[in-house]
Tab-separated table of C-alpha atoms in Angstrom:
chain	number	residue	atom	x	y	z
A	280	MET	CA	118.404	94.611	89.743
A	281	SER	CA	119.721	97.240	87.330
A	282	GLU	CA	117.061	96.333	84.762
A	283	TYR	CA	114.267	97.122	87.205
A	284	ASN	CA	113.378	100.797	87.520
A	285	LEU	CA	110.591	103.345	87.700
A	286	ASP	CA	110.788	104.197	84.004
A	287	LEU	CA	107.350	103.939	82.373
A	288	THR	CA	108.427	104.987	78.905
A	289	GLY	CA	106.238	103.265	76.316
A	290	LYS	CA	103.589	102.341	78.902
A	291	ILE	CA	99.924	103.285	78.557
A	292	ALA	CA	97.974	104.116	81.718
A	293	LEU	CA	94.313	104.813	82.476
A	294	ILE	CA	93.310	106.528	85.715
A	295	THR	CA	89.625	106.817	86.577
A	296	GLY	CA	88.712	109.976	88.446
A	297	GLY	CA	91.947	111.580	87.323
A	298	SER	CA	90.920	115.230	87.101
A	299	ARG	CA	91.807	116.209	90.664
A	300	GLY	CA	93.230	115.133	93.990
A	301	ILE	CA	94.869	111.720	94.207
A	302	GLY	CA	93.953	110.799	90.628
A	303	LYS	CA	95.573	113.924	89.227
A	304	ALA	CA	98.738	113.332	91.263
A	305	ILE	CA	98.969	109.762	89.945
A	306	ALA	CA	98.470	110.920	86.354
A	307	LEU	CA	101.268	113.481	86.663
A	308	ALA	CA	103.585	110.996	88.418
A	309	PHE	CA	103.096	108.431	85.642
A	310	SER	CA	103.594	110.943	82.842
A	311	SER	CA	106.718	112.313	84.532
A	312	LYS	CA	108.203	108.828	84.086
A	313	GLY	CA	107.313	108.615	80.409
A	314	ALA	CA	103.860	107.009	80.339
A	315	ASN	CA	101.083	108.175	78.043
A	316	VAL	CA	98.041	108.750	80.232
A	317	ALA	CA	94.252	108.691	79.835
A	318	ILE	CA	91.999	109.966	82.603
A	319	THR	CA	88.267	109.833	83.169
A	320	TYR	CA	86.202	112.514	84.856
A	321	ALA	CA	82.581	112.660	85.956
A	322	ASN	CA	81.690	116.342	85.669
A	323	SER	CA	84.512	118.879	85.493
A	324	SER	CA	85.786	118.918	81.919
A	325	SER	CA	87.813	122.086	82.582
A	326	SER	CA	89.760	120.418	85.401
A	327	ALA	CA	90.361	117.353	83.224
A	328	GLU	CA	91.629	119.486	80.341
A	329	GLN	CA	94.005	121.251	82.727
A	330	VAL	CA	95.484	117.900	83.760
A	331	ILE	CA	95.949	117.003	80.095
A	332	GLU	CA	97.817	120.271	79.520
A	333	GLU	CA	100.117	119.559	82.471
A	334	ILE	CA	100.830	116.059	81.186
A	335	ASN	CA	101.616	117.392	77.725
A	336	LYS	CA	104.061	119.882	79.242
A	337	GLN	CA	105.926	116.919	80.725
A	338	GLY	CA	106.332	115.508	77.232
A	339	SER	CA	103.752	112.729	77.346
A	340	ASP	CA	100.611	112.210	75.277
A	341	ALA	CA	97.274	112.288	77.071
A	342	MET	CA	93.513	112.141	76.666
A	343	CYS	CA	90.487	112.694	78.897
A	344	LEU	CA	87.159	110.895	78.695
A	345	GLN	CA	83.888	111.709	80.423
A	346	ALA	CA	82.541	108.652	82.231
A	347	ASN	CA	80.596	107.565	85.279
A	348	SER	CA	82.459	104.569	86.689
A	349	SER	CA	79.197	102.809	87.572
A	350	ASP	CA	78.240	102.626	83.871
A	351	PHE	CA	79.227	99.151	82.653
A	352	ASN	CA	78.879	99.877	78.931
A	353	ARG	CA	80.770	103.168	79.171
A	354	ALA	CA	83.667	101.382	80.895
A	355	ASN	CA	84.027	99.116	77.872
A	356	GLU	CA	83.877	102.121	75.561
A	357	VAL	CA	86.592	103.933	77.524
A	358	ILE	CA	88.944	100.935	77.395
A	359	ASP	CA	88.272	100.574	73.667
A	360	GLU	CA	89.050	104.260	73.051
A	361	VAL	CA	92.346	104.025	74.931
A	362	VAL	CA	93.390	100.901	73.012
A	363	GLN	CA	92.333	102.461	69.701
A	364	LYS	CA	94.482	105.519	70.390
A	365	TRP	CA	97.629	103.791	71.653
A	366	GLY	CA	97.240	100.134	70.690
A	367	LYS	CA	97.334	98.720	74.216
A	368	ILE	CA	96.885	99.442	77.921
A	369	ASP	CA	99.486	98.485	80.533
A	370	ILE	CA	98.242	100.134	83.724
A	371	LEU	CA	94.778	100.700	85.163
A	372	VAL	CA	94.241	102.748	88.310
A	373	ASN	CA	90.681	102.448	89.629
A	374	ASN	CA	90.594	105.691	91.575
A	375	ALA	CA	87.103	107.130	91.014
A	376	GLY	CA	85.084	107.183	94.206
A	377	ILE	CA	82.519	109.112	96.232
A	378	THR	CA	81.303	109.425	99.823
A	379	ARG	CA	77.741	109.802	101.062
A	380	ASP	CA	78.306	109.724	104.808
A	381	GLY	CA	75.660	109.185	107.457
A	382	LEU	CA	74.824	107.000	110.424
A	383	ILE	CA	73.012	103.758	109.576
A	384	LEU	CA	69.764	104.940	111.181
A	385	ARG	CA	69.745	108.010	108.936
A	386	MET	CA	71.330	106.587	105.775
A	387	SER	CA	68.986	106.342	102.825
A	388	GLU	CA	68.895	103.499	100.340
A	389	ASP	CA	70.042	105.931	97.666
A	390	GLN	CA	73.096	106.957	99.726
A	391	TRP	CA	74.032	103.306	100.057
A	392	ASP	CA	73.444	102.463	96.398
A	393	GLN	CA	75.365	105.459	95.022
A	394	VAL	CA	78.515	104.604	96.961
A	395	ILE	CA	78.432	100.875	96.225
A	396	GLU	CA	77.733	101.422	92.514
A	397	THR	CA	80.500	103.987	92.074
A	398	ASN	CA	83.174	102.629	94.408
A	399	LEU	CA	82.690	98.881	94.035
A	400	LYS	CA	80.777	98.220	90.826
A	401	GLY	CA	83.089	100.698	89.101
A	402	ILE	CA	86.076	98.546	90.029
A	403	PHE	CA	84.361	95.512	88.500
A	404	ASN	CA	83.419	97.428	85.344
A	405	TYR	CA	86.899	98.647	84.470
A	406	SER	CA	88.799	95.591	85.710
A	407	LYS	CA	86.602	93.320	83.584
A	408	ALA	CA	86.850	95.596	80.543
A	409	VAL	CA	90.648	95.815	80.700
A	410	ALA	CA	91.246	92.071	81.183
A	411	ARG	CA	91.206	91.059	77.506
A	412	PRO	CA	93.516	93.808	76.179
A	413	MET	CA	95.936	93.129	79.034
A	414	MET	CA	95.834	89.404	78.302
A	415	LYS	CA	96.535	90.162	74.653
A	416	ASN	CA	99.448	92.333	75.774
A	417	ARG	CA	100.649	89.493	78.047
A	418	GLY	CA	100.771	91.591	81.171
A	419	GLY	CA	99.499	94.545	83.116
A	420	SER	CA	99.158	96.198	86.501
A	421	ILE	CA	95.843	97.101	88.090
A	422	ILE	CA	95.893	99.389	91.118
A	423	ASN	CA	92.681	99.766	93.090
A	424	MET	CA	92.299	102.735	95.412
A	425	GLY	CA	91.055	101.484	98.753
A	426	SER	CA	91.041	103.114	102.185
A	427	ILE	CA	92.003	102.201	105.699
A	428	VAL	CA	88.298	102.636	106.442
A	429	GLY	CA	87.797	99.450	104.453
A	430	LEU	CA	90.109	97.675	106.913
A	431	THR	CA	89.070	99.303	110.191
A	432	GLY	CA	85.518	100.564	109.627
A	433	ASN	CA	84.348	104.022	110.627
A	434	ALA	CA	81.175	105.296	112.255
A	435	GLY	CA	79.058	107.175	109.754
A	436	GLN	CA	80.728	105.550	106.751
A	437	SER	CA	79.256	102.059	106.595
A	438	ASN	CA	78.556	102.379	102.864
A	439	TYR	CA	82.045	103.686	102.089
A	440	ALA	CA	83.709	101.098	104.342
A	441	ALA	CA	81.700	98.295	102.750
A	442	SER	CA	82.702	99.412	99.258
A	443	LYS	CA	86.380	99.574	100.171
A	444	ALA	CA	86.330	96.270	102.068
A	445	GLY	CA	84.639	94.614	99.096
A	446	LEU	CA	87.322	96.083	96.862
A	447	VAL	CA	89.968	94.159	98.820
A	448	GLY	CA	88.225	90.816	98.336
A	449	PHE	CA	87.649	91.551	94.668
A	450	THR	CA	91.295	92.472	94.104
A	451	LYS	CA	92.622	89.327	95.744
A	452	SER	CA	90.273	87.171	93.666
A	453	TYR	CA	91.147	89.009	90.463
A	454	ALA	CA	94.863	88.635	91.230
A	455	LYS	CA	94.470	84.858	91.530
A	456	GLU	CA	92.454	84.598	88.317
A	457	LEU	CA	94.796	86.670	86.120
A	458	ALA	CA	98.233	85.906	87.621
A	459	SER	CA	98.947	83.199	85.049
A	460	ARG	CA	98.606	85.900	82.366
A	461	ASN	CA	101.163	88.131	84.122
A	462	ILE	CA	98.471	90.597	85.193
A	463	ARG	CA	98.932	91.902	88.715
A	464	ALA	CA	96.287	93.539	90.939
A	465	ASN	CA	96.939	95.388	94.183
A	466	VAL	CA	95.230	97.782	96.569
A	467	VAL	CA	96.553	101.081	97.900
A	468	ALA	CA	94.770	102.020	101.130
A	469	PRO	CA	95.282	105.690	102.058
A	470	GLY	CA	94.706	107.107	105.493
A	471	TYR	CA	94.046	110.794	106.061
A	472	ILE	CA	95.231	112.543	102.909
A	473	LEU	CA	94.839	116.245	102.165
A	474	THR	CA	92.319	116.466	99.288
A	475	ASP	CA	89.155	118.387	98.407
A	476	MET	CA	87.170	115.702	100.230
A	477	THR	CA	89.051	116.188	103.506
A	478	ASN	CA	89.219	119.976	103.267
A	479	ILE	CA	85.534	120.200	104.186
A	480	LEU	CA	86.074	118.473	107.539
A	481	ASP	CA	85.881	120.491	110.751
A	482	GLU	CA	89.248	121.569	112.158
A	483	LYS	CA	88.606	119.687	115.421
A	484	VAL	CA	87.972	116.496	113.440
A	485	LEU	CA	91.210	116.982	111.520
A	486	GLU	CA	93.208	117.514	114.689
A	487	GLY	CA	91.688	114.369	116.175
A	488	ILE	CA	92.752	112.375	113.117
A	489	LYS	CA	96.292	113.697	113.401
A	490	GLU	CA	96.411	112.714	117.074
A	491	VAL	CA	95.693	109.062	116.260
A	492	THR	CA	98.220	109.006	113.421
A	493	PRO	CA	101.658	107.933	114.726
A	494	LEU	CA	103.484	110.154	112.228
A	495	GLY	CA	101.424	113.048	113.580
A	496	ARG	CA	100.453	114.619	110.284
A	497	ALA	CA	98.264	114.270	107.252
A	498	GLY	CA	99.585	112.671	104.097
A	499	ASN	CA	99.681	114.346	100.712
A	500	VAL	CA	98.560	113.161	97.306
A	501	GLU	CA	102.115	112.845	96.032
A	502	GLU	CA	102.829	110.211	98.696
A	503	ILE	CA	99.946	108.115	97.370
A	504	ALA	CA	101.097	108.645	93.795
A	505	ALA	CA	104.596	107.433	94.703
A	506	VAL	CA	103.246	104.079	95.877
A	507	CYS	CA	101.127	103.763	92.743
A	508	LEU	CA	104.206	104.507	90.652
A	509	PHE	CA	106.005	101.662	92.415
A	510	LEU	CA	103.106	99.258	91.775
A	511	ALA	CA	102.905	100.300	88.123
A	512	SER	CA	106.609	99.745	87.543
A	513	ASP	CA	108.880	96.734	87.183
A	514	LEU	CA	110.034	97.251	90.770
A	515	SER	CA	106.847	95.504	91.944
A	516	SER	CA	106.890	92.710	89.362
A	517	TYR	CA	106.535	89.997	92.024
A	518	ILE	CA	103.767	91.680	94.030
A	519	THR	CA	100.099	90.857	93.470
A	520	GLY	CA	96.986	90.586	95.647
A	521	GLU	CA	98.539	92.884	98.224
A	522	VAL	CA	97.056	95.740	100.272
A	523	ILE	CA	99.519	98.539	100.956
A	524	ARG	CA	98.448	100.991	103.646
A	525	VAL	CA	99.684	104.559	103.211
A	526	ASP	CA	98.296	106.005	106.420
A	527	GLY	CA	101.131	107.277	108.592
A	528	GLY	CA	100.622	104.281	110.873
A	529	MET	CA	96.972	105.086	111.667
A	530	ALA	CA	95.793	101.493	111.311
A	531	ILE	CA	98.697	99.837	113.151
C-alpha cells in the first residue's frame, strides 16, 4: 500500500461554492496536498479572492470563477476554462447549495424551485460537463456534497431533503455509467457542521441537535474536508457509488 497516499501533487480540482465554509475548507485541504484548485462563487468575489490568496500561500496555483450552479451553459464554460488553464481536471466537488426552509403548507413554488435548481440541477450540470475531459484523462473523482437530511428527512426542509436525496440516486447512477472509464462518484453527507448557515440557528435548536448526536458535539468544516481529501486521493481508488455520513452518529 506504500504507493497509495494523500498526495495530490499534479492533480487539478474544481470546487463549486468554494469561497466559504465547507467549500473553502476543501479547497485549502486539497491545495495543502499539492493540488491546483479552481473554485466557483455566486456573489462574494472578495471572499473568493481571499481563498485564492490562501491557496497561493500554500504553494499551489488557483483560480476563481463566478457562476450560478443552476446555469447549464455556465457550467460548461467553467469546466472549459479550468481545462484550458491546466490541461485537465481530476477532481470535481459539487458543493454549491442553498436552503429555503419552510413547512410544506407555507412553502412557495419559488422556494422549491430555487433549491432543486441549485442543489440538484447544479450537480447534473457540472457532472455532465466534466465527464468528457475526465474520460479523456482516463479517470477522475467526483464528490457530491449531500446531507443526512437527504437520508432521514427533516420537518421544514422538504425541498432541501428532496434535493439531497435525489443527489444520492444521481450519484449511484453516474457511478455505474462512468466506472468503466475509471471515474468514481461518491457522496459525503454531513450532519450538523459549524458554518455560516448553522450560525443563524437559535441556541436552543443547536443544543437540541447536539443532544441527538451520539458524539455530543457539532462537527467542523475541516472534518468534512478530510473525508473529501480521502475520496479525492488514491486511498479511495476502489470506492464508488458510496454515501459516507460525517454526522457524529446522528443518523445511526
